[in-house]
Coordinates of C-alpha atoms in Angstrom, one line a residue:
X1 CA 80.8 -40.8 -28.7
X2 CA 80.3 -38.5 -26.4
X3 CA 78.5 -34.6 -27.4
X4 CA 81.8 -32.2 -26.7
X5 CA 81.4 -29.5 -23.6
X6 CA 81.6 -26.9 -27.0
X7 CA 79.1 -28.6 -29.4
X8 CA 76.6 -28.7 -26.0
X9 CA 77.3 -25.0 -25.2
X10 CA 76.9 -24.1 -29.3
X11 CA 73.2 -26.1 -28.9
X12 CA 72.2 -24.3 -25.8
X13 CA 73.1 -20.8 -27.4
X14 CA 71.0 -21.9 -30.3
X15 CA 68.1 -23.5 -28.6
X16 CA 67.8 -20.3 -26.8
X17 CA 67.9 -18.0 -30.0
X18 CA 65.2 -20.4 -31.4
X19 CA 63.2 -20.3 -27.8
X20 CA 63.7 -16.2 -28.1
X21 CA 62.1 -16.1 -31.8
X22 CA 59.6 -19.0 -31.3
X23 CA 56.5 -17.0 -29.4
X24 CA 55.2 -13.8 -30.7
X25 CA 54.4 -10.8 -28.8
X26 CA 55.0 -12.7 -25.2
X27 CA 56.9 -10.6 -23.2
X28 CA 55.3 -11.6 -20.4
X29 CA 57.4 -13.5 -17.5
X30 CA 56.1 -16.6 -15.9
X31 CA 54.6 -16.0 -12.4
X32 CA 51.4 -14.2 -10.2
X33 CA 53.6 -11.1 -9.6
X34 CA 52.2 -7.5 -10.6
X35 CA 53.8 -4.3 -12.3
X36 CA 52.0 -1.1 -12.5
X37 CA 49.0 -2.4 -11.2
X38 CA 48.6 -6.1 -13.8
X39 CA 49.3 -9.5 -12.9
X40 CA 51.4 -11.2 -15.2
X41 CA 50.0 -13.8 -17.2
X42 CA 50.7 -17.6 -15.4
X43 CA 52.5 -18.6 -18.7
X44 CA 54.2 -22.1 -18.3
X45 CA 57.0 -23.3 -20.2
X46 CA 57.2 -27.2 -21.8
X47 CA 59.4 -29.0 -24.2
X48 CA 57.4 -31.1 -26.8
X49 CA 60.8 -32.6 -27.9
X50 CA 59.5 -32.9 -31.7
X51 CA 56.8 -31.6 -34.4
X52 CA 53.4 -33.5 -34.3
X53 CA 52.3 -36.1 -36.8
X54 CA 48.9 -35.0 -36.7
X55 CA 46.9 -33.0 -34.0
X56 CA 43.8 -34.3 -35.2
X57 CA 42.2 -36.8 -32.9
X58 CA 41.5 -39.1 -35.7
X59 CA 44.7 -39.4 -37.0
X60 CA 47.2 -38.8 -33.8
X61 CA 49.4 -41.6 -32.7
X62 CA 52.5 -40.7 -30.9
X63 CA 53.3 -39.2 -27.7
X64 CA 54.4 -36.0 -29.5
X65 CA 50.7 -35.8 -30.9
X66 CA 48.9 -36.7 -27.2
X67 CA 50.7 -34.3 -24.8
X68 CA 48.7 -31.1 -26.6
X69 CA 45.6 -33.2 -27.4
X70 CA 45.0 -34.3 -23.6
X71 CA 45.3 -30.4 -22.9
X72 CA 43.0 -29.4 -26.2
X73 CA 40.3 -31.6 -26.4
X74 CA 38.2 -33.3 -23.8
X75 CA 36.3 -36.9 -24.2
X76 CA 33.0 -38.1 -22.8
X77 CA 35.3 -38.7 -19.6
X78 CA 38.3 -37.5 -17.9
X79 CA 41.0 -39.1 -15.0
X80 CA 41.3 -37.0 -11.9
X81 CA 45.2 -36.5 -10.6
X82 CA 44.2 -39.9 -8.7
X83 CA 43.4 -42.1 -11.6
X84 CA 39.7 -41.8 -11.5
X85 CA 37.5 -42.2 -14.5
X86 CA 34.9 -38.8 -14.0
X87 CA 32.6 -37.0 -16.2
X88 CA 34.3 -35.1 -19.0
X89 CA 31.4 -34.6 -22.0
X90 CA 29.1 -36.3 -20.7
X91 CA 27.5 -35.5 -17.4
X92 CA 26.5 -39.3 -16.7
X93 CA 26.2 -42.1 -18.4
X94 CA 24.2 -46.0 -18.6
X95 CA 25.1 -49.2 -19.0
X96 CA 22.8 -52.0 -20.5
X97 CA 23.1 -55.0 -18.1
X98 CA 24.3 -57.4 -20.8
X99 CA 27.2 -54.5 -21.4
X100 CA 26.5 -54.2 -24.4
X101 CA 24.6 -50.6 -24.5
X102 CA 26.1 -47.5 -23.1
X103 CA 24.2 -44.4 -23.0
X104 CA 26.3 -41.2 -22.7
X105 CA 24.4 -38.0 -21.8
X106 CA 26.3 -35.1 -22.7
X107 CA 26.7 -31.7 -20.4
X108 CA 24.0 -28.7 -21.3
X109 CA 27.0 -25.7 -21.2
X110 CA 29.9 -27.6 -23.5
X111 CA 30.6 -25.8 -26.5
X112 CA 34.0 -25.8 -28.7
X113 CA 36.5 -22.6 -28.8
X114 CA 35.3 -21.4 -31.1
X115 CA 31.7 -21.1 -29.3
X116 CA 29.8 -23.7 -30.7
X117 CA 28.0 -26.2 -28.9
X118 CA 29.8 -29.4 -28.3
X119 CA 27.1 -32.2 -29.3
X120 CA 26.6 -36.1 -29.4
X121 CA 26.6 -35.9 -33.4
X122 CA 30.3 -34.8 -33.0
X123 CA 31.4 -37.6 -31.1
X124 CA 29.2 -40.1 -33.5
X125 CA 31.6 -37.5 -36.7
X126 CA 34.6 -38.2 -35.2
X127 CA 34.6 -41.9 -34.4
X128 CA 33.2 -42.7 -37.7
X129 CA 36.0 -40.6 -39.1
X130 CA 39.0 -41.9 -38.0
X131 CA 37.3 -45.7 -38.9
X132 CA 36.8 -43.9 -42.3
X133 CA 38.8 -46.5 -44.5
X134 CA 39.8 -43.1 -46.6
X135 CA 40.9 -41.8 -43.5
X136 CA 43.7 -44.6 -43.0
X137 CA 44.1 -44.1 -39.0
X138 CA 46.9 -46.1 -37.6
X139 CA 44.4 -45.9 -34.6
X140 CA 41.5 -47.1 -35.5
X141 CA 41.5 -50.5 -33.8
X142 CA 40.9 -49.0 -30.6
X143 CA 37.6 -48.3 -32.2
X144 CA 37.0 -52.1 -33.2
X145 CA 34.9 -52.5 -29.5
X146 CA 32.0 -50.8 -31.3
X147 CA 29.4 -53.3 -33.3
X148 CA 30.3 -52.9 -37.3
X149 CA 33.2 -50.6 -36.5
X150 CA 35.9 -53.1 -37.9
X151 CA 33.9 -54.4 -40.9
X152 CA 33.9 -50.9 -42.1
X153 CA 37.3 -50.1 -41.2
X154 CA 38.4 -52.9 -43.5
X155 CA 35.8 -52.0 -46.3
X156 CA 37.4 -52.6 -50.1
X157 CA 34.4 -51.6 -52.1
X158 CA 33.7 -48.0 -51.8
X159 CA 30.3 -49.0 -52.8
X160 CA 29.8 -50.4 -49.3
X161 CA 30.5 -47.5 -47.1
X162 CA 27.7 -45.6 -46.4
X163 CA 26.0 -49.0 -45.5
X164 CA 28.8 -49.9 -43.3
X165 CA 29.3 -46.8 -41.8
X166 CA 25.3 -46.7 -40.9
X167 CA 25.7 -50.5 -39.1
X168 CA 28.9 -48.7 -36.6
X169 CA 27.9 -48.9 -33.0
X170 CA 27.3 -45.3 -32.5
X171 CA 24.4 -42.9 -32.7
X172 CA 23.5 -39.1 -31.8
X173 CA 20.4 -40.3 -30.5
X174 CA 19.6 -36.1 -30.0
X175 CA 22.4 -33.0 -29.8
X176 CA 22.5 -34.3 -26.1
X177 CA 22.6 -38.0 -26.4
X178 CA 25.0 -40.8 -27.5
X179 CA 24.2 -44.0 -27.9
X180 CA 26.9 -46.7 -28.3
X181 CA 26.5 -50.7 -29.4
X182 CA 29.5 -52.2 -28.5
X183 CA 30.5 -56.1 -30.5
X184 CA 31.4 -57.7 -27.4
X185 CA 31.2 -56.7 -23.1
X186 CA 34.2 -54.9 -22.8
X187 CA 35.4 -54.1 -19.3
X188 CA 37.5 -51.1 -20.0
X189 CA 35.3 -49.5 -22.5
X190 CA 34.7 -46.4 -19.8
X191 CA 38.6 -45.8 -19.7
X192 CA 38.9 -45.8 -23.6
X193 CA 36.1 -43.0 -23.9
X194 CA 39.2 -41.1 -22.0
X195 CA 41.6 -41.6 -25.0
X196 CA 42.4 -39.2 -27.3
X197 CA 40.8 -41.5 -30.7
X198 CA 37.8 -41.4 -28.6
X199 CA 37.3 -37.5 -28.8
X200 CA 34.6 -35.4 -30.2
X201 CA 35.8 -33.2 -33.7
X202 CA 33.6 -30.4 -34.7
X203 CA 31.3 -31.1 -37.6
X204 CA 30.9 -28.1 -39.1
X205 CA 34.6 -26.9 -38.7
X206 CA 36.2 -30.3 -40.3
X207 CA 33.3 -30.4 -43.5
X208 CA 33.8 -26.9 -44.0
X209 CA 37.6 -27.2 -43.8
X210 CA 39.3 -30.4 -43.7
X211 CA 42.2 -29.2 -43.2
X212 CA 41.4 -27.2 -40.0
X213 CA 44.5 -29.2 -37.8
X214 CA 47.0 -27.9 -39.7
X215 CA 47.3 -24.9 -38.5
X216 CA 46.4 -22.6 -35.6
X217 CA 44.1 -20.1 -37.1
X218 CA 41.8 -22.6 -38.4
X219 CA 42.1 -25.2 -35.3
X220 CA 39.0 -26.1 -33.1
X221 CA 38.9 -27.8 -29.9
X222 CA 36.7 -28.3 -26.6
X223 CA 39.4 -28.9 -23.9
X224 CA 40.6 -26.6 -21.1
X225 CA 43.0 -25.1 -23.6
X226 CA 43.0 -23.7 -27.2
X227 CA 46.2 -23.8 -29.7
X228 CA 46.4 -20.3 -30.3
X229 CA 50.4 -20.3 -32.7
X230 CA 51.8 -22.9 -34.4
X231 CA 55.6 -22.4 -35.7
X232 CA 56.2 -25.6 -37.6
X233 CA 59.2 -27.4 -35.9
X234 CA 59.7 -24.8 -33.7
X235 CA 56.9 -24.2 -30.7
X236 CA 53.3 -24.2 -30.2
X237 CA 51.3 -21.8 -27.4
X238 CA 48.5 -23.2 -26.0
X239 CA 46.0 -20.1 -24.2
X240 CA 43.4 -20.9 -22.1
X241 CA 40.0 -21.5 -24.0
X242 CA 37.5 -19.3 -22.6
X243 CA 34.4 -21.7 -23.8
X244 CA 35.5 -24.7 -21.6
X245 CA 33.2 -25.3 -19.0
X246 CA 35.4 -25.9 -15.9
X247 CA 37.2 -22.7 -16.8
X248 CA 37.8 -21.4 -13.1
X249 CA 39.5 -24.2 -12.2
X250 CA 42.1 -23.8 -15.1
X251 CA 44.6 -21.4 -13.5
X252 CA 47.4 -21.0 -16.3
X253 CA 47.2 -18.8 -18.9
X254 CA 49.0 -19.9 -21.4
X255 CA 51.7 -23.2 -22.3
X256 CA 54.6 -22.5 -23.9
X257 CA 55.8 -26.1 -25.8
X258 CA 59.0 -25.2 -27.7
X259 CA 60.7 -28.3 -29.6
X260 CA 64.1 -29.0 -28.8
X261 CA 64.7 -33.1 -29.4
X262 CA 68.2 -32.8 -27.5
X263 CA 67.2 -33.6 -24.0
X264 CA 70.7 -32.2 -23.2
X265 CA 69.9 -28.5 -24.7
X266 CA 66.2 -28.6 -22.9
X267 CA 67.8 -29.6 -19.4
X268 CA 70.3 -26.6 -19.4
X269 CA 67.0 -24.5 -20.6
X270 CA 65.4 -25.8 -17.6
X271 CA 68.4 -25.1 -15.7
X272 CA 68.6 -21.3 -17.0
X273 CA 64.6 -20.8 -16.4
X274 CA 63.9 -20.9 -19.8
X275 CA 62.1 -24.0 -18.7
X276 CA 59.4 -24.8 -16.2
X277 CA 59.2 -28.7 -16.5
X278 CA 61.7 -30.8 -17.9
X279 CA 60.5 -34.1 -19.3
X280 CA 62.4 -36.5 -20.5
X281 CA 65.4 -36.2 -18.7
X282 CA 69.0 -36.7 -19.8
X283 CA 70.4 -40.4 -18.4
X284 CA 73.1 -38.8 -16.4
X285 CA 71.1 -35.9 -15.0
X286 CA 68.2 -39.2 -13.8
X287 CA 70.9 -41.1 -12.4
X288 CA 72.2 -37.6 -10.5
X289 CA 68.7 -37.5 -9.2
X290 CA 66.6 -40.4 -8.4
X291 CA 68.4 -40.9 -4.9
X292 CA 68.5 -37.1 -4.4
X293 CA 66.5 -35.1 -2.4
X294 CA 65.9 -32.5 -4.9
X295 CA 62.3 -31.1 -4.5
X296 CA 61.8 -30.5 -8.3
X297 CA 62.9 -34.2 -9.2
X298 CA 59.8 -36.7 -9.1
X299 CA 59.7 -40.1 -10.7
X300 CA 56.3 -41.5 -11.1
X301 CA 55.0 -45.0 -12.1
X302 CA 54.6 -45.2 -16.3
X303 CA 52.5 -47.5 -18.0
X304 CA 55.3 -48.1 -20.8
X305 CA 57.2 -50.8 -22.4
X306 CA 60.5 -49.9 -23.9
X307 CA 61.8 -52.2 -26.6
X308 CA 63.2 -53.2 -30.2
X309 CA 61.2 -54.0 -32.7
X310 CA 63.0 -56.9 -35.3
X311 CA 61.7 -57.0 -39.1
X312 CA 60.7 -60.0 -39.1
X313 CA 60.8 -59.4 -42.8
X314 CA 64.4 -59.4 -43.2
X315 CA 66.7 -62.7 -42.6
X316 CA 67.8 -63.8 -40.5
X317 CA 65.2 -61.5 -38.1
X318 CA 62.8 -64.2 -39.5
X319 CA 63.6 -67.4 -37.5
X320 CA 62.8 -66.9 -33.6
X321 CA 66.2 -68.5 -32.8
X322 CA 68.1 -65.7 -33.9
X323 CA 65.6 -63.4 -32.5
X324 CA 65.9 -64.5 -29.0
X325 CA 69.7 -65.1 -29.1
X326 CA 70.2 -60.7 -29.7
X327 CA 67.7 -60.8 -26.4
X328 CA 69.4 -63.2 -24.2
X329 CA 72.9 -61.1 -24.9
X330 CA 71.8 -58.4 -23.2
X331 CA 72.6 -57.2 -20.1
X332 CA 69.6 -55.2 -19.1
X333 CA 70.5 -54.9 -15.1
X334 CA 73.6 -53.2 -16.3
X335 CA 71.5 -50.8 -18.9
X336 CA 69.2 -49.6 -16.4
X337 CA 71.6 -48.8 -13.7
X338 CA 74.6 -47.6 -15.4
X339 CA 73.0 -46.3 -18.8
X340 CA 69.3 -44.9 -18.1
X341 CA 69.4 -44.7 -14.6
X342 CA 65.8 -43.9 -13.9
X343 CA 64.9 -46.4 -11.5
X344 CA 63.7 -49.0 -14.3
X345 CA 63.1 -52.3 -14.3
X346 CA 64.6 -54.9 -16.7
X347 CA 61.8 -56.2 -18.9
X348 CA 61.9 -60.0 -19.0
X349 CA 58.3 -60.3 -20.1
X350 CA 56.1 -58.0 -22.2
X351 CA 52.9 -56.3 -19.8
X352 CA 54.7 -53.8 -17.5
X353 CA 53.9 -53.4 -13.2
X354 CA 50.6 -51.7 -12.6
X355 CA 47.8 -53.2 -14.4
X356 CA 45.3 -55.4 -11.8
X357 CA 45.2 -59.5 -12.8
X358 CA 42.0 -61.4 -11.3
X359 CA 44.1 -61.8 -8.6
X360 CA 47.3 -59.2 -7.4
X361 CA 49.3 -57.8 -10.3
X362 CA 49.4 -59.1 -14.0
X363 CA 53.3 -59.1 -14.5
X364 CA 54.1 -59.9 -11.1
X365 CA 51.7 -63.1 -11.8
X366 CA 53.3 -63.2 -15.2
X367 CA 57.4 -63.4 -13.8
X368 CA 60.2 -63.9 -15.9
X369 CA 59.6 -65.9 -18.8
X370 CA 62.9 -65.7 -20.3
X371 CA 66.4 -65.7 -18.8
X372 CA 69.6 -63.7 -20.0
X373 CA 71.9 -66.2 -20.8
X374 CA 74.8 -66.1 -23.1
X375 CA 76.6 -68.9 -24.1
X376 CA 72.5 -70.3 -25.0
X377 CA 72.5 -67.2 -26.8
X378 CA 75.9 -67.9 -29.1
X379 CA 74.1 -71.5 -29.6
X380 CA 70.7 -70.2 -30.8
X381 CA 72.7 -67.5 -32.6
X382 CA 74.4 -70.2 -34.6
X383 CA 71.6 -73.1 -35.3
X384 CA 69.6 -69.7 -36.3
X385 CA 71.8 -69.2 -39.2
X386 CA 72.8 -72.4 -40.1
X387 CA 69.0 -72.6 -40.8
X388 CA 68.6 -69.4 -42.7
X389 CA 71.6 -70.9 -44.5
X390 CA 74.0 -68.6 -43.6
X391 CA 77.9 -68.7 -41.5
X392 CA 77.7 -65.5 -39.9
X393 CA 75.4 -62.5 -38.8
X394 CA 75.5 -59.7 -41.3
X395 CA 75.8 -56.4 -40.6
X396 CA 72.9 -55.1 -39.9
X397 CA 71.6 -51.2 -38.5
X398 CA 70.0 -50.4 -35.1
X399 CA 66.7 -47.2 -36.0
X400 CA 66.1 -45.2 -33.6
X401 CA 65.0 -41.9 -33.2
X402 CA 66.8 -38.3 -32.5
X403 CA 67.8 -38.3 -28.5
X404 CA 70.5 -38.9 -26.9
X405 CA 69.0 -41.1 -24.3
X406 CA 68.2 -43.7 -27.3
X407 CA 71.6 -43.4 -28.7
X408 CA 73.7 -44.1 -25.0
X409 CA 71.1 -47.3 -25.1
X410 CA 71.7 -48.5 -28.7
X411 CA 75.5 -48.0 -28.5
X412 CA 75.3 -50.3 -25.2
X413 CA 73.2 -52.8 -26.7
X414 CA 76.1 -52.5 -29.8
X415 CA 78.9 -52.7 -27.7
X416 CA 77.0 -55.9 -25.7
X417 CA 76.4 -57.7 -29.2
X418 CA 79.6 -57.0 -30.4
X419 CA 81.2 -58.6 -27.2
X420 CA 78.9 -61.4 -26.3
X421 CA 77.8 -62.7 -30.1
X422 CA 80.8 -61.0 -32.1
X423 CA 77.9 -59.3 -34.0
X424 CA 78.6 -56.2 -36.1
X425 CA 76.2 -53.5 -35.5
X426 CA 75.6 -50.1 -37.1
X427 CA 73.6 -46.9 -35.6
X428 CA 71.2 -44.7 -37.4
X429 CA 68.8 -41.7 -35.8
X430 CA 66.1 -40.2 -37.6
X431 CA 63.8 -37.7 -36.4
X432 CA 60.9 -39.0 -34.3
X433 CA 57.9 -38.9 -37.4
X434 CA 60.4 -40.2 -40.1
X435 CA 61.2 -42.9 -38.0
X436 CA 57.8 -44.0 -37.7
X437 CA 57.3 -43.6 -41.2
X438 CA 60.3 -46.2 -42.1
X439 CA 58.8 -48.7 -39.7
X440 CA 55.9 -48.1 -41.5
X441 CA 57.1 -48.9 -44.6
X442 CA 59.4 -51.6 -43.5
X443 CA 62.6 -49.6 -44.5
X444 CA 64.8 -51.1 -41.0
X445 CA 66.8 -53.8 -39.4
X446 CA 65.8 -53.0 -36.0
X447 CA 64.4 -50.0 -34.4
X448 CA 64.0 -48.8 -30.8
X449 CA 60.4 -48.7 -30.1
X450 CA 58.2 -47.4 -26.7
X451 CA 54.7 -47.9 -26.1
X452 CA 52.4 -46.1 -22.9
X453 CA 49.6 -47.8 -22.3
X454 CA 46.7 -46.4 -23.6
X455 CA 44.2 -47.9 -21.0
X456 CA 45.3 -49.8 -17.7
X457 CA 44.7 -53.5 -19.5
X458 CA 47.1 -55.9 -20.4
X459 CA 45.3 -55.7 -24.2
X460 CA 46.8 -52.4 -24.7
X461 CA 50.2 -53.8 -25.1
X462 CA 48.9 -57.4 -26.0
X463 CA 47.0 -56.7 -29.1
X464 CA 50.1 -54.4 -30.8
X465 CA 51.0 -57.9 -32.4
X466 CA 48.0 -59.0 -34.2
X467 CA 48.4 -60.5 -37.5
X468 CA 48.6 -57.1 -39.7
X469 CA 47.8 -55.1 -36.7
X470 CA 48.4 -51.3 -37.4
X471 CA 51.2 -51.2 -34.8
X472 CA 52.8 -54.3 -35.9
X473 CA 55.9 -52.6 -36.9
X474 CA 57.9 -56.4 -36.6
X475 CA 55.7 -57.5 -39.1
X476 CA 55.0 -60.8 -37.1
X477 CA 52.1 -63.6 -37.7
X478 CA 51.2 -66.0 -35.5
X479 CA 47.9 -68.1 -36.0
X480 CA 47.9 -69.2 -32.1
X481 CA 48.3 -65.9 -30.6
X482 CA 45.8 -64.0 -33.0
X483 CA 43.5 -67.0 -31.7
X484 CA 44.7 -66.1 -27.9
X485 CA 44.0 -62.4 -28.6
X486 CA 40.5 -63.3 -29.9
X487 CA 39.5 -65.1 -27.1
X488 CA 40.6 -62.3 -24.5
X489 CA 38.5 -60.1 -25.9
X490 CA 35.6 -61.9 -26.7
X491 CA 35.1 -63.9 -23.3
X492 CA 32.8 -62.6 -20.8
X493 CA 34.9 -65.3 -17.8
X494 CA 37.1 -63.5 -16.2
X495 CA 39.5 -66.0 -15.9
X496 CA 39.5 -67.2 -18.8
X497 CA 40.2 -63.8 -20.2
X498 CA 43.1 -63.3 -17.8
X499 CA 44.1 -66.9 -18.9
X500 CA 44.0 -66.2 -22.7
X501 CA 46.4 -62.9 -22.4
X502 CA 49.0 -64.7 -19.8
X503 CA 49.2 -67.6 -22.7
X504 CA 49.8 -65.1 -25.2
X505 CA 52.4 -63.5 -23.6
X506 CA 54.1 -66.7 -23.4
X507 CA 53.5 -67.3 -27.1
X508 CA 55.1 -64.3 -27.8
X509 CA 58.4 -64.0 -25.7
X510 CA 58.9 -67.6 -27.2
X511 CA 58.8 -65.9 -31.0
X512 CA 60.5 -62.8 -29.3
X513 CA 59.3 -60.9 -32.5
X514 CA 60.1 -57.6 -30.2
X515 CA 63.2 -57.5 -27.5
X516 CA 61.8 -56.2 -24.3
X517 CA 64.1 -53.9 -22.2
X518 CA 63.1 -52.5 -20.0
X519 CA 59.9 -51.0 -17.9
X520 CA 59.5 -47.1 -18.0
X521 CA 59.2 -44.9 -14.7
X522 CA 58.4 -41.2 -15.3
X523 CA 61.3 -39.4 -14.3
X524 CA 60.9 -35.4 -14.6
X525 CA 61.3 -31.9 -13.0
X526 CA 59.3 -29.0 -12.2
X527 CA 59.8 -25.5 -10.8
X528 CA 59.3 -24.8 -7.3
X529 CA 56.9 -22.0 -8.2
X530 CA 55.3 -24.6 -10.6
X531 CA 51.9 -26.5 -8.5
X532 CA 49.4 -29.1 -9.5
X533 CA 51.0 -30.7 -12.4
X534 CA 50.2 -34.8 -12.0
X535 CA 51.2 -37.7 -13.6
X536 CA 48.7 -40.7 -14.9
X537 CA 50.5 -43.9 -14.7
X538 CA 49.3 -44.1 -18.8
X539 CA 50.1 -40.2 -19.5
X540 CA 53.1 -37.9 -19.6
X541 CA 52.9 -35.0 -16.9
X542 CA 49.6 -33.4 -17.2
X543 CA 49.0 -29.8 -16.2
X544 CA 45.8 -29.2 -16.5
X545 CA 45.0 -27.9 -13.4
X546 CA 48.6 -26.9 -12.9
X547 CA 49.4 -23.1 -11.2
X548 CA 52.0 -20.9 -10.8
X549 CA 53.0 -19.5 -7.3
X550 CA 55.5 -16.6 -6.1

């Protein structure tokens, strides 16, 4: 049902109450101009749609957790507005020839925000953190590269910790040099050093307060910018951290990031100018756009994967036959174009356009290994549930969080499983972090899922459906694709590598333990006045080296 012209009106006046109560002592406007002789301050106003999870790098693991850490904190290396890997931390770096030794050397004049020097022991502190087994980091896989680092992740016996933790593949050799033992060659390891898991933490700030990312007047970070206010649910400002080292090239002031989950409300903000960049977009207001030629409208590649996870816990979501009938009824040509409206592809596989094979591109290699088909979907439907032992679908709930974009897509995919597979569906929203929490805990039918990439490798999506994988929200096993996943990242043939993850993406489109939708683009605005923000094909809209013109 559609959001009445009064009940949008009645969240715009409120969003803008909140906006007006959410920063204190700002007064300042957005902009270069002066009055009575002092610039303004370049202040630039963002939506964060919803209240982190954590802003500690150890612990972060959603989008609404990355946009402020990419801005806050810094790794041994960064990616220019062209997609370069560059020095970040460390000012160069050496590879063993077996690739199994890197040597990062890290910058003379880092230091934290709060002044302290940024040193190799605090990227050795934070790594060993968040594999901490205490620490319970849904991210901590993307740490298993390193020798030891998933033996100790897993550690039972608190007895064997310190031992473990002393056999991880990373050691301060000196304040200035980090030495890292990796279990197997990996040939994106220089890209993950860029992701947020992968970033220093102060030593001294999180033993003398653990609790340091809870709150602004405690928090500590060694990016361009420094969280300076944190109104719980309601905004966060950013200010520009006078310690970082490339400080003359950071030309904003200060970032706004209000919270407003109804993309609706945040486009008429952005509309009003209480907005300077508007990301995501409302369906309607993409489709208005993406053939326009409005200078504020861009839409850049994504990295992303947008899908439904199935419990694979519940029945009938158990057998595969039932699984891939719900995917063959969907039309997805008709959701992109009528319902999103971004530009997106239908996803008939499971590695999204952009990341390199041995040869051209790996899901243009890959194609379409399944095929929309209905009346194939009504006869996997049935011999599903005749072998579950059942004579009809229950009714069963689609999860999915707060925004209106997810709820236009999940009444669709209702409306479409109602029509083609006479399949009663309910709908059920839940804030962003509570939605993660149920699929967590296994508390849904089916839930709408995304996932960015968070390197340019197929293993980034690929290894999400390991056999009690942290991310595994389908809860799905399967003994031949763990083997597949193994292999990829274990082989040192190229081929054979590419070989492994192409099978494996086969294996799993035939389980169909997830429905694949569609393939993300990055549809979003900015203000005229509004220069340098860029967009990573594996990041939202970055702005660090963003300015503001008049």
């Amino acid at each position: 049902m559609k959001k009445s012209k009064f009940s949008l009106l009645s969240a715009f006046i409120v969003a803008i109450l909140v906006l007006s109560g959410c920063f204190s002592g700002d007064k300042e406007q957005a902009g270069t101009g002066e009055e009575g002789g002092k610039a303004e301050k370049k202040v630039l106003r963002i939506n964060n749609s919803s209240e982190p999870g954590s802003l500690h790098p150890g612990t972060a693991q959603g989008t609404h957790d990355s946009w402020m850490l990419e801005h806050a904190f810094e790794g041994l290396t960064k990616k220019t507005p062209e997609g370069e890997i560059v020095d970040g931390m460390a000012e160069k770096w050496d590879r063993s020839e077996d690739g199994l030794t890197w040597t990062f050397h890290i910058k003379d004049d880092v230091k934290w925000s709060n002044g302290d020097p940024v040193t190799a022991e605090d990227f050795e502190y934070a790594w060993k953190y968040a594999l901490h087994p205490e620490t319970a980091s849904q991210y901590a896989y993307q740490l298993y590269y390193l020798a030891g680092a998933e033996e100790f992740n897993s550690a039972e016996n608190e007895a064997d910790y310190a031992e473990l933790e002393e056999n991880v593949g990373v050691k301060a050799v000196d304040e200035k040099t980090l030495e890292v033992t990796l279990g197997e060659p990996t040939p994106y390891f220089l890209d993950l050093t860029a992701f947020y898991t992968y970033y220093p933490v102060n030593k001294n700030v999180q033993e003398e307060n653990p609790d340091w990312a809870l709150e602004a007047e405690s928090y500590v970070s060694n990016g361009a910018f420094k969280l300076t206010e944190w109104k719980h649910k309601e905004s966060m400002t950013l200010e520009k951290n006078e310690h970082y080292y490339d400080k003359d090239k950071i030309n904003l002031d200060e970032v706004q990031m209000v919270m407003i989950e109804d993309e609706n409300t945040a486009w008429q903000m952005y509309q009003a100018d209480e907005l300077d960049l508007a990301y995501p977009l409302p369906n309607d207001i993409q489709g208005e756009l993406v053939n326009s030629n409005n200078e504020e409208f861009h839409n850049a590649p994504d990295l992303a994967l947008y899908y439904y996870n199935l419990n694979n816990d519940v029945k009938p979501f158990n057998n595969p036959k039932v699984r891939k009938a719900l995917s063959m009824a969907i039309d997805r040509k008709s959701l992109v174009e009528h319902v999103v409206q971004g530009g997106q592809k239908p996803a008939l596989s499971i590695i999204p356009p952009g990341i390199p094979d041995v040869s051209g591109d790996f899901q243009e290699n890959t194609g379409e290994l399944f095929k929309e088909d209905v009346e194939e979907a009504k006869k996997l439907l049935e011999e599903g549930l005749k072998e579950e032992g059942m004579n009809k679908m229950p009714e069963f709930t689609i999860l999915y969080n707060t925004l209106e974009a997810h709820k236009k897509i999940a009444e669709a995919i209702q409306e479409m499983w109602r029509k083609n597979l006479e399949v009663e569906v309910k709908l059920e929203n839940a804030e962003f972090q509570v939605k993660i929490d149920r699929e967590k805990a296994g508390d849904y039918d089916i839930s709408r899922a995304g996932w960015i990439g968070d390197y340019v490798d197929p293993m980034t999506f690929l290894d999400l459906w390991v056999t009690d994988g942290p991310h595994n929200d389908a809860n799905w096993s399967n003994a031949e694709y763990d083997e597949l996943i193994k292999k990829a990242k274990t082989t040192m043939d190229e081929k054979d590598r590419a070989d492994a993850m192409h099978k494996a993406e086969e294996v799993l489109i035939d389980e169909m333990p997830v429905i694949p939708i569609y393939f993300y683009t990055k549809p979003y605005t900015v203000k005229p006045h509004v220069k340098g923000v860029f967009a990573p094909i594996d990041r939202y809209p970055q702005f660090i080296y963003a300015d503001i013109e008049q």
